[in-house]
C-alpha cells in the first residue's frame, strides 16, 4: 500500500520533471490557503493551546470581507436615519435584505423568524462577499476552504439546535426529532438515524459550499493551464473564452451558493423550531 | 491505497496540506470573525435597518388604509350630496308646482272678481243713464208745455181781433138760436 502511494508520487514527480511545466501543483497553490499574506509577505506563526492560529491568507480575506460589510452596512444603516426612502447603494442592499427576509426566512421558519434574521442575514452577506472577493484577480476565496465552510456549517448547526431547544425545550426538542407514529421496536434505529441526520446536514452544507467555490476556480486554472501544457498560442482564444464563460458562471455560482447556504440553514432552523411539520 | 487525490495534494508540495485538509486554526478564526461580524452588524446594521424597513412598511400600509378610508368617505359624501340634490330638486319642483297652481287660482279669482265688478259698474252706469234720460225727458216735456202754452197764448192774443171774433161769436150765437 505504502509502496503504491510512493510509486504514484514518484510517477507524478517524474512526469512533472520530464515535461517541464506540466506540473499541476500551481493550481492548488492558487486555491489552497497559505501563510503568505496576498502571496507577498509571511505572516507570523501563532501557536496557542496546541492549535496553529497563524493568520493565513484566507483569514485576511475574511477580514477584508467583514470590513467591507461593516463599512457598507453602516452606510446603509445611516442612510435610513436620514430618510426612509432608499436611494443609491441602499436600494441594492435593501433588495438583498428584503429577499433574505421575505424569500428565505419567512417561508421556511414562519412565525418567529425575526429572531434568526440577523444570523441569516450575516451568513448570506458574509458568504456572498467572500465569494465575490474570490473573483477579484489576485485574491483568495475564503469560502473555497473546507475549514472555513466547516466553521460556518458548525455555526449553522449550533444556531439550529439552539433555536430548536429554545422553542421546544430540551427534552421536547430531542423527542420531536423522531417522527410520530414510529413503532416502538424501530425507535432505537430511528434515534440513531435522526441523530446522524442532524450531523449530515451541516456536513452537506460545508462540502457543498466548499466544492462549488473550489470547482469553478480549478476549472478556470485548468483552462488557462491548457495554453502552457499544449505550448501553443492557438489554444489561447478557446481557453480564454471558456475561462471567461466559467468566470461569468462563477458570478452566478457565488450568488447561488450564498443563497443556498442561507436557504438550507433557514430550512433546518425552521424544521428544528416547528417540528410538527 | 493510492488515493489519487491525496497524491495530487501531496505532490503540490504546499505546507498547508491538501484540498480536504482541515485546519483547526482556520476554523477558530472563521468562528471568531463570523461571531464578531454578527455582533457588530446586529448592533450597527440589522437592528436599525430592519426596524426602518418595518417602520416604512407599516407607514405604507397605514397610508394605503387611510387613502382607502378617505376614498370611501368621499364616496359616501358624494352619494349623500347626490341624494340631497335629488331631494332638493324634488322640493323645488314641488314648490314651483304649488306656486303655479296658487297663481292660477289667484288669477282666476281675480278675473271673476273683476268681471263681476265690471258688470256691476256697467249696471250702475246704465241705471244712471236711464235716470238722467228720464230727467232730461221730463225737463223737455215741461219746457215744451210751457213753450206751447206761451206760443199759443201769443198766437191766441195776436189773432183775436174784434171784427173777426165778433163774427165768430155772432155765428156761434146764430147757430145756437137756430137750434
Short mmCIF file of C-alpha atoms in Angstrom, two decimals:
data_model
loop_
_atom_site.label_atom_id
_atom_site.label_comp_id
_atom_site.label_asym_id
_atom_site.label_seq_id
_atom_site.Cartn_x
_atom_site.Cartn_y
_atom_site.Cartn_z
CA UNK A 1 0.00 0.00 0.00
CA UNK A 2 2.65 2.43 1.03
CA UNK A 3 4.77 1.45 -1.90
CA UNK A 4 1.78 2.10 -4.19
CA UNK A 5 1.37 5.60 -2.87
CA UNK A 6 5.05 6.41 -3.07
CA UNK A 7 5.10 4.99 -6.55
CA UNK A 8 2.27 7.31 -7.55
CA UNK A 9 4.11 10.31 -6.13
CA UNK A 10 7.29 9.26 -7.81
CA UNK A 11 5.42 8.84 -11.06
CA UNK A 12 3.84 12.26 -10.85
CA UNK A 13 7.15 13.81 -9.92
CA UNK A 14 8.80 12.01 -12.78
CA UNK A 15 6.25 13.23 -15.31
CA UNK A 16 6.49 16.72 -13.85
CA UNK A 17 10.23 16.74 -14.28
CA UNK A 18 10.21 15.19 -17.68
CA UNK A 19 7.61 17.50 -19.19
CA UNK A 20 8.76 20.65 -17.50
CA UNK A 21 5.78 22.88 -16.77
CA UNK A 22 3.08 20.21 -16.86
CA UNK A 23 3.03 20.00 -13.09
CA UNK A 24 -0.49 20.87 -11.88
CA UNK A 25 0.66 21.86 -8.40
CA UNK A 26 0.40 25.53 -9.27
CA UNK A 27 -3.37 25.22 -9.49
CA UNK A 28 -3.60 24.03 -5.92
CA UNK A 29 -1.06 26.60 -4.90
CA UNK A 30 -3.53 29.27 -6.00
CA UNK A 31 -6.52 27.62 -4.40
CA UNK A 32 -5.11 26.44 -1.11
CA UNK A 33 -4.63 28.64 1.90
CA UNK A 34 -1.12 29.88 2.56
CA UNK A 35 0.78 31.60 5.30
CA UNK A 36 1.91 34.22 2.84
CA UNK A 37 -0.49 37.12 3.00
CA UNK A 38 -1.53 38.01 -0.56
CA UNK A 39 1.36 35.79 -1.59
CA UNK A 40 3.76 38.58 -0.69
CA UNK A 41 4.91 38.52 2.91
CA UNK A 42 4.88 35.77 5.53
CA UNK A 43 2.55 36.01 8.48
CA UNK A 44 3.98 35.47 11.98
CA UNK A 45 3.42 32.00 13.41
CA UNK A 46 0.96 31.92 16.32
CA UNK A 47 0.52 28.73 18.34
CA UNK A 48 -1.94 28.63 21.22
CA UNK A 49 -3.22 25.60 23.15
CA UNK A 50 -1.66 23.33 20.58
CA UNK A 51 -3.60 24.95 17.70
CA UNK A 52 -1.86 26.65 14.81
CA UNK A 53 -3.54 30.05 14.98
CA UNK A 54 -1.33 31.68 12.38
CA UNK A 55 -3.28 34.33 10.46
CA UNK A 56 -3.38 32.89 6.98
CA UNK A 57 -4.30 34.42 3.66
CA UNK A 58 -7.89 33.23 3.93
CA UNK A 59 -8.27 34.78 7.38
CA UNK A 60 -7.10 38.09 5.93
CA UNK A 61 -9.66 37.82 3.13
CA UNK A 62 -12.41 37.04 5.61
CA UNK A 63 -11.41 40.15 7.50
CA UNK A 64 -11.46 42.17 4.29
CA UNK A 65 -14.96 40.84 3.61
CA UNK A 66 -16.03 41.68 7.17
CA UNK A 67 -14.59 45.19 6.87
CA UNK A 68 -16.37 45.77 3.55
CA UNK A 69 -19.65 44.59 5.09
CA UNK A 70 -19.25 46.75 8.19
CA UNK A 71 -18.49 49.88 6.16
CA UNK A 72 -21.21 49.21 3.59
CA UNK A 73 -23.97 48.26 6.01
CA UNK A 74 -23.07 51.09 8.36
CA UNK A 75 -23.57 53.47 5.46
CA UNK A 76 -26.87 51.85 4.59
CA UNK A 77 -28.00 51.93 8.20
CA UNK A 78 -27.18 55.62 8.48
CA UNK A 79 -28.99 56.40 5.24
CA UNK A 80 -32.21 55.15 6.82
CA UNK A 81 -31.84 57.66 9.61
CA UNK A 82 -31.89 60.47 7.06
CA UNK A 83 -34.91 59.22 5.16
CA UNK A 84 -36.99 56.08 4.99
CA UNK A 85 -36.92 56.32 1.20
CA UNK A 86 -33.91 54.35 -0.04
CA UNK A 87 -31.62 55.60 -2.75
CA UNK A 88 -28.31 54.64 -4.33
CA UNK A 89 -26.47 51.70 -2.78
CA UNK A 90 -29.18 51.40 -0.10
CA UNK A 91 -31.57 50.19 -2.80
CA UNK A 92 -29.28 47.32 -3.78
CA UNK A 93 -28.60 46.22 -0.21
CA UNK A 94 -32.26 46.58 0.68
CA UNK A 95 -33.25 44.24 -2.14
CA UNK A 96 -30.93 41.58 -0.70
CA UNK A 97 -32.09 42.15 2.88
CA UNK A 98 -35.76 42.00 1.89
CA UNK A 99 -35.01 38.94 -0.24
CA UNK A 100 -33.45 37.12 2.72
CA UNK A 101 -36.33 38.17 4.94
CA UNK A 102 -39.27 37.53 2.61
CA UNK A 103 -37.99 34.72 0.39
CA UNK A 104 -35.76 32.78 2.77
CA UNK A 105 -36.57 33.36 6.44
CA UNK A 106 -40.33 33.95 6.35
CA UNK A 107 -41.41 30.99 4.19
CA UNK A 108 -39.08 28.47 5.84
CA UNK A 109 -39.25 29.48 9.50
CA UNK A 110 -42.58 31.26 9.54
CA UNK A 111 -43.61 32.58 12.93
CA UNK A 112 -40.67 33.82 14.98
CA UNK A 113 -38.34 34.18 12.00
CA UNK A 114 -37.31 37.64 13.23
CA UNK A 115 -35.08 36.09 15.93
CA UNK A 116 -32.97 34.26 13.34
CA UNK A 117 -32.91 37.07 10.80
CA UNK A 118 -29.66 38.69 11.98
CA UNK A 119 -27.84 35.35 11.80
CA UNK A 120 -29.24 34.51 8.36
CA UNK A 121 -28.51 38.00 7.00
CA UNK A 122 -24.96 37.90 8.32
CA UNK A 123 -24.40 34.43 6.84
CA UNK A 124 -25.79 35.47 3.48
CA UNK A 125 -23.83 38.70 3.20
CA UNK A 126 -20.61 37.19 4.57
CA UNK A 127 -20.62 34.23 2.19
CA UNK A 128 -21.66 36.44 -0.71
CA UNK A 129 -18.88 38.92 -0.03
CA UNK A 130 -16.28 36.16 0.40
CA UNK A 131 -17.45 34.52 -2.85
CA UNK A 132 -17.26 37.76 -4.77
CA UNK A 133 -13.88 38.66 -3.23
CA UNK A 134 -12.62 35.35 -4.58
CA UNK A 135 -13.42 36.54 -8.09
CA UNK A 136 -11.10 39.54 -7.79
CA UNK A 137 -7.85 38.69 -9.57
CA UNK A 138 -5.00 38.09 -7.15
CA UNK A 139 -7.32 37.45 -4.23
CA UNK A 140 -8.18 34.25 -2.39
CA UNK A 141 -11.59 32.69 -1.87
CA UNK A 142 -12.05 32.01 1.82
CA UNK A 143 -15.23 30.03 1.12
CA UNK A 144 -13.29 27.59 -1.07
CA UNK A 145 -11.54 26.38 2.08
CA UNK A 146 -13.16 23.37 3.76
CA UNK A 147 -12.17 24.69 7.20
CA UNK A 148 -13.99 27.96 6.64
CA UNK A 149 -17.13 26.32 5.29
CA UNK A 150 -16.99 23.73 8.07
CA UNK A 151 -16.84 26.51 10.63
CA UNK A 152 -19.82 28.27 9.04
CA UNK A 153 -21.70 24.97 8.94
CA UNK A 154 -20.91 24.31 12.61
CA UNK A 155 -22.32 27.75 13.47
CA UNK A 156 -25.43 26.99 11.42
CA UNK A 157 -25.72 23.66 13.29
CA UNK A 158 -25.38 25.39 16.66
CA UNK A 159 -27.96 28.05 15.77
CA UNK A 160 -30.35 25.33 14.57
CA UNK A 161 -30.00 23.31 17.77
CA UNK A 162 -30.24 26.40 19.97
CA UNK A 163 -33.34 27.53 18.13
CA UNK A 164 -34.97 24.11 18.42
CA UNK A 165 -34.13 23.74 22.09
CA UNK A 166 -35.24 27.28 22.96
CA UNK A 167 -38.55 26.82 21.19
CA UNK A 168 -39.42 23.27 22.19
CA UNK A 169 -37.48 22.77 25.41
CA UNK A 170 -34.50 20.42 25.75
CA UNK A 171 -36.44 17.17 26.12
CA UNK A 172 -39.16 18.22 23.75
CA UNK A 173 -36.71 19.02 21.00
CA UNK A 174 -34.92 15.67 21.09
CA UNK A 175 -38.18 13.76 21.44
CA UNK A 176 -39.55 15.70 18.50
CA UNK A 177 -36.67 14.63 16.29
CA UNK A 178 -38.27 11.21 15.90
CA UNK A 179 -41.37 11.41 13.74
CA UNK A 180 -44.77 10.45 15.17
CA UNK A 181 -46.24 7.01 14.57
CA UNK A 182 -42.96 5.11 14.56
CA UNK A 183 -43.32 1.55 16.00
CA UNK A 184 -41.63 1.09 19.35
CA UNK A 185 -39.17 -1.53 18.11
CA UNK A 186 -37.93 0.91 15.46
CA UNK A 187 -37.19 3.64 17.99
CA UNK A 188 -33.53 2.75 18.68
CA UNK A 189 -32.76 2.64 14.97
CA UNK A 190 -34.69 5.85 14.28
CA UNK A 191 -32.89 7.61 17.11
CA UNK A 192 -29.52 6.74 15.56
CA UNK A 193 -30.69 7.69 12.08
CA UNK A 194 -32.11 11.03 13.19
CA UNK A 195 -29.01 11.79 15.25
CA UNK A 196 -26.87 11.06 12.19
CA UNK A 197 -29.24 13.21 10.15
CA UNK A 198 -28.53 16.12 12.48
CA UNK A 199 -24.84 15.94 11.63
CA UNK A 200 -25.11 15.17 7.94
CA UNK A 201 -26.96 18.44 7.36
CA UNK A 202 -24.09 20.75 8.35
CA UNK A 203 -21.63 18.36 6.70
CA UNK A 204 -23.53 18.69 3.42
CA UNK A 205 -23.65 22.46 3.86
CA UNK A 206 -19.89 22.65 4.36
CA UNK A 207 -18.99 20.37 1.49
CA UNK A 208 -21.46 21.96 -0.94
CA UNK A 209 -20.17 25.48 -0.46
CA UNK A 210 -16.53 24.37 -0.45
CA UNK A 211 -16.86 22.19 -3.56
CA UNK A 212 -18.81 24.77 -5.54
CA UNK A 213 -16.42 27.55 -4.80
CA UNK A 214 -13.35 25.40 -5.43
CA UNK A 215 -14.53 23.69 -8.60
CA UNK A 216 -15.01 26.85 -10.64
CA UNK A 217 -11.57 28.12 -9.77
CA UNK A 218 -9.92 24.82 -10.62
CA UNK A 219 -11.70 24.75 -13.98
CA UNK A 220 -10.56 28.30 -14.79
CA UNK A 221 -6.96 27.49 -13.85
CA UNK A 222 -7.08 24.24 -15.82
CA UNK A 223 -8.39 26.01 -18.91
CA UNK A 224 -5.68 28.65 -18.67
CA UNK A 225 -3.17 25.88 -17.96
CA UNK A 226 -4.03 24.24 -21.29
CA UNK A 227 -2.18 27.04 -23.05
CA UNK A 228 1.04 26.17 -21.24
CA UNK A 229 0.61 22.43 -21.35
CA UNK A 230 -0.13 22.31 -25.07
CA UNK A 231 2.51 25.02 -25.66
CA UNK A 232 0.62 26.65 -28.49
CA UNK A 233 -0.91 30.05 -28.97
CA UNK A 234 -3.80 28.66 -30.98
CA UNK A 235 -5.49 27.20 -27.94
CA UNK A 236 -5.37 30.54 -26.13
CA UNK A 237 -8.56 32.09 -27.62
CA UNK A 238 -10.53 28.95 -26.87
CA UNK A 239 -9.08 28.65 -23.39
CA UNK A 240 -9.72 32.27 -22.58
CA UNK A 241 -13.25 32.19 -23.99
CA UNK A 242 -14.07 29.15 -21.90
CA UNK A 243 -12.35 30.58 -18.84
CA UNK A 244 -14.34 33.79 -19.25
CA UNK A 245 -17.54 31.79 -19.53
CA UNK A 246 -16.69 29.88 -16.37
CA UNK A 247 -15.80 33.17 -14.70
CA UNK A 248 -19.23 34.58 -15.52
CA UNK A 249 -20.73 31.34 -14.31
CA UNK A 250 -18.80 31.81 -11.09
CA UNK A 251 -20.54 35.12 -10.50
CA UNK A 252 -23.81 33.26 -10.71
CA UNK A 253 -22.48 30.45 -8.52
CA UNK A 254 -21.27 32.96 -5.94
CA UNK A 255 -24.81 34.30 -5.63
CA UNK A 256 -26.49 30.92 -5.78
CA UNK A 257 -24.24 29.33 -3.17
CA UNK A 258 -24.73 32.20 -0.75
CA UNK A 259 -28.47 31.82 -1.30
CA UNK A 260 -28.41 28.03 -0.93
CA UNK A 261 -26.33 28.05 2.23
CA UNK A 262 -28.65 30.61 3.82
CA UNK A 263 -31.77 28.92 2.46
CA UNK A 264 -30.79 25.49 3.80
CA UNK A 265 -29.71 26.91 7.16
CA UNK A 266 -33.06 28.64 7.37
CA UNK A 267 -34.85 25.46 6.35
CA UNK A 268 -33.04 23.45 9.04
CA UNK A 269 -33.83 26.11 11.63
CA UNK A 270 -37.47 26.05 10.54
CA UNK A 271 -37.55 22.27 10.82
CA UNK A 272 -35.98 22.40 14.29
CA UNK A 273 -38.30 25.15 15.53
CA UNK A 274 -41.55 23.80 14.09
CA UNK A 275 -41.06 20.05 14.42
CA UNK A 276 -44.65 19.13 13.78
CA UNK A 277 -44.16 19.66 10.04
CA UNK B 1 -4.42 2.70 -1.08
CA UNK B 2 -3.05 5.08 -3.62
CA UNK B 3 -5.66 7.73 -3.35
CA UNK B 4 -5.09 9.93 -6.38
CA UNK B 5 -6.49 12.95 -4.62
CA UNK B 6 -4.05 12.62 -1.73
CA UNK B 7 -1.22 12.05 -4.15
CA UNK B 8 -2.36 15.08 -6.04
CA UNK B 9 -2.41 17.11 -2.86
CA UNK B 10 0.92 15.89 -1.60
CA UNK B 11 2.58 16.50 -4.91
CA UNK B 12 1.61 20.14 -4.67
CA UNK B 13 4.22 20.49 -2.00
CA UNK B 14 2.19 23.06 0.00
CA UNK B 15 2.97 23.29 3.67
CA UNK B 16 -0.76 23.76 4.47
CA UNK B 17 -1.57 20.39 3.01
CA UNK B 18 -4.25 19.14 0.62
CA UNK B 19 -7.57 20.35 -0.57
CA UNK B 20 -9.54 18.49 2.06
CA UNK B 21 -7.19 19.09 4.97
CA UNK B 22 -8.95 20.74 7.88
CA UNK B 23 -7.01 23.45 9.61
CA UNK B 24 -8.33 23.87 13.19
CA UNK B 25 -6.78 27.30 13.47
CA UNK B 26 -8.76 28.49 10.47
CA UNK B 27 -11.95 27.07 11.96
CA UNK B 28 -11.30 29.07 15.11
CA UNK B 29 -10.54 32.22 13.16
CA UNK B 30 -13.63 31.83 11.00
CA UNK B 31 -15.77 31.33 14.08
CA UNK B 32 -14.32 34.38 15.81
CA UNK B 33 -14.59 36.51 12.67
CA UNK B 34 -18.14 35.44 11.96
CA UNK B 35 -19.37 35.91 15.52
CA UNK B 36 -17.74 39.34 15.81
CA UNK B 37 -19.22 40.30 12.45
CA UNK B 38 -22.61 39.02 13.55
CA UNK B 39 -22.44 41.01 16.77
CA UNK B 40 -21.25 44.22 15.12
CA UNK B 41 -23.72 44.02 12.25
CA UNK B 42 -26.53 43.19 14.64
CA UNK B 43 -25.82 46.29 16.70
CA UNK B 44 -24.92 48.55 13.82
CA UNK B 45 -26.89 47.43 10.82
CA UNK B 46 -29.54 44.73 11.14
CA UNK B 47 -31.43 46.23 14.04
CA UNK B 48 -31.79 49.77 12.66
CA UNK B 49 -32.23 48.59 9.06
CA UNK B 50 -34.89 46.01 9.87
CA UNK B 51 -36.63 48.49 12.16
CA UNK B 52 -36.61 51.09 9.41
CA UNK B 53 -37.95 48.59 6.89
CA UNK B 54 -40.73 47.57 9.25
CA UNK B 55 -41.49 51.18 10.02
CA UNK B 56 -41.66 52.02 6.34
CA UNK B 57 -43.84 49.04 5.55
CA UNK B 58 -46.13 50.00 8.42
CA UNK B 59 -46.34 53.58 7.23
CA UNK B 60 -47.09 52.45 3.67
CA UNK B 61 -49.78 50.14 4.96
CA UNK B 62 -51.23 52.91 7.12
CA UNK B 63 -51.18 55.34 4.24
CA UNK B 64 -52.94 52.91 1.98
CA UNK B 65 -55.54 52.20 4.60
CA UNK B 66 -56.00 55.91 5.19
CA UNK B 67 -56.35 56.57 1.49
CA UNK B 68 -58.87 53.76 1.22
CA UNK B 69 -60.85 55.15 4.11
CA UNK B 70 -60.75 58.66 2.67
CA UNK B 71 -61.94 57.36 -0.68
CA UNK B 72 -64.80 55.54 0.99
CA UNK B 73 -65.73 58.64 2.92
CA UNK B 74 -65.62 60.75 -0.21
CA UNK B 75 -67.83 58.22 -1.95
CA UNK B 76 -70.25 58.37 0.95
CA UNK B 77 -70.31 62.15 0.93
CA UNK B 78 -70.75 62.16 -2.81
CA UNK B 79 -73.70 59.81 -2.55
CA UNK B 80 -75.16 61.89 0.24
CA UNK B 81 -74.77 65.01 -1.84
CA UNK B 82 -76.38 63.31 -4.76
CA UNK B 83 -79.39 62.22 -2.73
CA UNK B 84 -79.59 65.67 -1.11
CA UNK B 85 -79.51 67.27 -4.51
CA UNK B 86 -82.23 64.97 -5.77
CA UNK B 87 -84.30 65.76 -2.70
CA UNK B 88 -83.79 69.49 -3.14
CA UNK B 89 -84.71 69.27 -6.78
CA UNK B 90 -87.90 67.42 -5.96
CA UNK B 91 -88.67 70.00 -3.32
CA UNK B 92 -88.06 72.84 -5.74
CA UNK B 93 -90.24 71.19 -8.34
CA UNK B 94 -92.99 70.76 -5.79
CA UNK B 95 -92.70 74.37 -4.69
CA UNK B 96 -92.81 75.56 -8.29
CA UNK B 97 -95.85 73.41 -8.99
CA UNK B 98 -97.55 74.70 -5.89
CA UNK B 99 -96.75 78.27 -6.84
CA UNK B 100 -98.08 77.76 -10.30
CA UNK B 101 -101.29 76.25 -9.00
CA UNK B 102 -101.68 79.06 -6.50
CA UNK B 103 -101.09 81.74 -9.08
CA UNK B 104 -103.56 80.09 -11.40
CA UNK B 105 -106.14 80.12 -8.68
CA UNK B 106 -105.47 83.74 -7.83
CA UNK B 107 -105.67 84.69 -11.50
CA UNK B 108 -108.99 83.02 -11.91
CA UNK B 109 -110.32 84.56 -8.75
CA UNK B 110 -109.16 87.99 -9.78
CA UNK B 111 -110.63 87.53 -13.20
CA UNK B 112 -114.07 86.59 -11.90
CA UNK B 113 -113.92 89.35 -9.34
CA UNK B 114 -113.02 91.94 -11.91
CA UNK B 115 -115.68 90.66 -14.25
CA UNK B 116 -118.25 90.96 -11.51
CA UNK B 117 -117.06 94.43 -10.67
CA UNK B 118 -117.18 95.49 -14.27
CA UNK B 119 -120.69 94.11 -14.63
CA UNK B 120 -121.71 95.96 -11.55
CA UNK B 121 -120.20 99.18 -12.83
CA UNK B 122 -121.88 98.72 -16.19
CA UNK B 123 -125.23 98.13 -14.49
CA UNK B 124 -124.79 101.19 -12.35
CA UNK B 125 -123.85 103.27 -15.36
CA UNK B 126 -126.89 102.01 -17.25
CA UNK B 127 -129.19 102.88 -14.35
CA UNK B 128 -127.63 106.33 -14.15
CA UNK B 129 -128.03 106.86 -17.84
CA UNK B 130 -131.69 105.78 -17.62
CA UNK B 131 -132.29 108.09 -14.76
CA UNK B 132 -130.62 111.02 -16.49
CA UNK B 133 -132.59 110.30 -19.67
CA UNK B 134 -135.83 110.31 -17.76
CA UNK B 135 -134.90 113.54 -16.08
CA UNK B 136 -133.98 115.18 -19.36
CA UNK B 137 -137.16 113.94 -20.93
CA UNK B 138 -139.22 115.30 -18.09
CA UNK B 139 -137.48 118.67 -18.35
CA UNK B 140 -138.01 118.72 -22.08
CA UNK B 141 -141.68 117.95 -21.61
CA UNK B 142 -142.09 120.75 -19.18
CA UNK B 143 -140.28 123.14 -21.42
CA UNK B 144 -142.30 122.03 -24.43
CA UNK B 145 -145.52 122.50 -22.49
CA UNK B 146 -144.53 125.94 -21.33
CA UNK B 147 -143.35 126.86 -24.79
CA UNK B 148 -146.56 125.61 -26.29
CA UNK B 149 -148.60 127.47 -23.78
CA UNK B 150 -146.58 130.61 -24.32
CA UNK B 151 -146.80 130.28 -28.07
CA UNK B 152 -150.49 129.50 -28.06
CA UNK B 153 -151.02 132.34 -25.73
CA UNK B 154 -149.14 134.61 -28.03
CA UNK B 155 -150.94 133.24 -31.05
CA UNK B 156 -154.22 133.49 -29.39
CA UNK B 157 -153.56 137.02 -28.30
CA UNK B 158 -152.40 138.00 -31.79
CA UNK B 159 -155.35 136.55 -33.71
CA UNK B 160 -158.15 137.67 -31.52
CA UNK B 161 -159.38 140.96 -33.24
CA UNK B 162 -162.75 142.45 -32.76
CA UNK B 163 -164.45 142.02 -36.03
CA UNK B 164 -163.23 138.51 -36.66
CA UNK B 165 -164.10 137.36 -33.25
CA UNK B 166 -167.29 139.23 -33.35
CA UNK B 167 -168.28 137.39 -36.49
CA UNK B 168 -167.32 134.05 -34.87
CA UNK B 169 -169.30 134.90 -31.85
CA UNK B 170 -172.21 136.06 -33.91
CA UNK B 171 -172.10 132.94 -36.00
CA UNK B 172 -171.97 130.90 -32.84
CA UNK B 173 -174.83 132.68 -31.44
CA UNK B 174 -176.80 132.25 -34.65
CA UNK B 175 -176.13 128.56 -34.56
CA UNK B 176 -177.33 128.45 -31.05
CA UNK B 177 -180.55 130.33 -31.94
CA UNK B 178 -181.21 128.14 -34.87
CA UNK B 179 -181.06 125.12 -32.72
#
